[in-house]
Amino acid sequence: MENAILKKLELNKVLASVASYAVLDETKDKICAMQPSTDLQEVAAMQELTAEADAALFRYGVGRIECFPPQRDELDRAQKGASLSCAELLSAAALLRSARVAFRSVQGLPEESSVRLREIASGIYFDEALEKDITDKILGEDEVSDYASDALLNIRRSIRSLNERIRAKLGEYLSGEGAKYLQDAIVTMRDNRYVLPVRAEHKGKIRGFVHDRSASGATFFIEPEQILDMNNELRELAAAEKEEIERILAQLSHRVGGMAEQLRGDIERLCEIDSAYAKAEYSYKTKCTQPRLNDAGVLRIEKGRHPLLDPKTAVPVSLAFGKGDRFLLISGPNTGGKTVTLKMCGLFCMMACCGLFLPAAEGTEVAVFGQIFCDIGDAQSIEENLSTFSSHIRNIIGILERADAGSLVLIDELGGGTDPDEGQALAKAILSELLRRGCRGIVTTHYTSLKEFAYATDGIENASMEFDMNTLQPLYHIDLGVPGSSNAIAISRRLGLSERVLQDAVANLSEGGQKFENILRTAEQSRIEADEAKKQADRLKAEWSAKLAEVDAEREKLKKEREKLFSTAKMESRRIVHERTEQAEALLAEIEEVAKKKELTEADLIRARTLKNKLADKAYDTAREEEERPTGARISVKDLHIGDRVFVQAIGSVGEVLSVNEKKKEAEVLVGSMHINVKEKDLFGVTGSARKKERDRVQVVRKTEPVAAVQTEINLLGMTVPEAIQEVDQFIDKAVLAGLEEVKIIHGVGTGKLKEGIRRHLREMRNVQEFRAGAYGEGAAGVTIVKLR
């Protein structure tokens, strides 16, 4: 694609932003020079590579490519046999390290999510031994380690030893008789040899070789003859050191040169991975999604944002074309976002073809075009003496010469810059030609006749940028299927143009133009109001959906509670039946025992009759218990009558209502032989017996003694833990049956064993809801207050 088109659609700015996330300088250059691909398979491969890089970085936490300096020239010289410097060898080691780390990090990824990354990394070459040798032997850009070789270590030890001997010898001059002949009590160097600064008048006092004289002539730098041989030896050792260093560098360089081709390949592969990581990080930072791809010319953008606009203020745009209607004709007011939308569509296609994700919502789909053409903005050329219209027409001519069915064409203000009648006529002809060729594209316009043309022509659809007629502000939303009004007169009025001038302008409009624009404005306003009504309806729908969900949840909760009650009642019924059965069997055994006697006395007969009545009573009670089941529905005390049968949830049994206290919202219920005051919340209805049933054959009258008042506290002082637990069990059972909500257990402080034993047991009791230590005035730490269920 032409660079001019890439610049007009601002792909170069996007690529520059992507390049800023790259690590390697070579990668940055390659990203900035990237060209969109026109091959669907290649684009799909690039998109998959970006997706794998995204997973590697942000799902599996892989590190980025490690940086290394550019070194293609160094590799060329090493391959030809030249020695590299310390700095250049360290750069080669950095490349080897980067290759090693990249290879192992990619190999550590799951195979199913790193297919293309593994394909690239599989060709990476690295030599960990060479990398280690370079980093061990070279300490800095101009420093080789003493331990680079045994020979170098011995040479440097000799140099240090000789230096110490020379300094010691010269030290005798500094502190001995010769010190008075020196200008300064220091040792200095001339021509890499140790010398002494001797005063000019005493230069004959110290025998040796004169190396230099100060600028003033007051000081001569003399090498004493006693250290002449040692200095010579030092020079020889320095030369030997240099030769050994050069040998070491040459050896390492030779090894680097031997793998130069592989290292060049490493650079290419590391740049490719670095590029994929940069695209992934750009996509992550700009909240992009992976688009679907096609080669059918279909574009579908869901909530797309131009990547160069501030994401905090940019209004997302959604549009679709290319399947049924191959062209969109976008109209609407100036500054309404037509040009931005047009450029965004072209830019999205180019970004996707460079392997980039798009700043849009899931479901976005773009096509891979063979060519993208655009005519956007004022390209007037003073040098070429071209007017605005001439420059547009020249661009259009170029488009018509090359555009085909695989092209995307973007034209801003088609037919503008000249006489409106002629411009509209040209615009229709150009659009017709592009449609005949099967192109896809977007055209923006203010021409009414072009909007009418879109209504009457297959393959092109009207679209408009929304405009708020109340505030006269663009809304930056695109509406498909409806043309937009330019609203030039309304905008001019808002900006302060004279009303007289505006009235003249309205009068100058053609009758047809006025009617068409009025229809458009009315339709646009109606559509905006309809959209607002739909949003309100959607909000109400969402609210009611939430409320229905709450109702369903509450219904499910009640269902589970009801099932729990039925389960409890069923278990209790089985227990009662089993208990009554055992009692009946015991009565039958007693009757059989009486029947076995050969002679029956009057007392035996009375006993047998009593046992028979008891047996009949048990059978009746069992039948009634089996007949009665809790309904799961709570009963209000207002609806209760004396004699009603109710289910008491607190003890899981059915009883008979003896009295009702509506003021306290409780009822006195007879359960077995116990009188219990039951709160309204624990009363449930039963099935099979609304009121007490009359017996057909046997009338049983039960007389029970009034239940003694249940105590609200128990004193356990002086008891052992097992004794206290037994007392607590009986006390709690009585309190529950009596309907008490809170009781007090007195255990004292003492050693604390009794208190801890009781509280540990309370935690395991089903009827205990919670407990606490007594407050001030209740007994403090010496008592435990228990809240019952």
Coordinates of C-alpha atoms in Angstrom, one line a residue, residues 40 43-45 47-48 51 288-302 319-320 323 348-353 356-369:
L40 CA -5.6 -13.7 4.8
V43 CA -2.8 -12.0 8.7
A44 CA -4.5 -14.9 10.6
A45 CA -1.0 -16.2 11.6
Q47 CA -3.1 -12.4 14.9
E48 CA -2.6 -15.9 16.4
A51 CA -2.8 -13.8 20.9
C288 CA -8.1 -4.1 22.5
T289 CA -9.7 -7.3 21.5
Q290 CA -8.8 -9.8 18.8
P291 CA -11.0 -9.3 15.7
R292 CA -12.5 -12.0 13.4
L293 CA -11.1 -12.0 9.9
N294 CA -12.6 -12.6 6.5
D295 CA -11.8 -12.0 2.8
A296 CA -15.4 -11.3 1.8
G297 CA -15.1 -7.5 2.3
V298 CA -17.3 -7.6 5.4
L299 CA -16.8 -5.1 8.2
R300 CA -18.6 -5.2 11.6
I301 CA -17.3 -2.9 14.3
E302 CA -18.7 -3.1 17.8
L319 CA -21.4 0.0 12.3
A320 CA -21.5 -2.8 9.7
K323 CA -22.3 -8.1 3.1
F348 CA -8.8 -0.9 11.8
C349 CA -8.3 -2.9 8.6
M350 CA -4.7 -1.9 8.4
M351 CA -4.0 -2.6 12.1
A352 CA -5.5 -6.0 11.9
C353 CA -3.4 -6.8 8.8
L356 CA -2.6 -5.8 16.0
F357 CA -5.7 -6.2 18.1
L358 CA -8.4 -3.5 17.8
P359 CA -9.8 -1.1 20.4
A360 CA -13.3 -2.4 20.0
A361 CA -15.7 -4.8 21.7
E362 CA -15.9 -8.6 21.2
G363 CA -17.6 -9.5 17.9
T364 CA -15.7 -7.0 15.8
E365 CA -14.9 -8.4 12.3
V366 CA -12.7 -6.9 9.6
A367 CA -11.8 -7.9 6.1
V368 CA -8.4 -8.4 4.5
F369 CA -8.4 -6.2 1.4

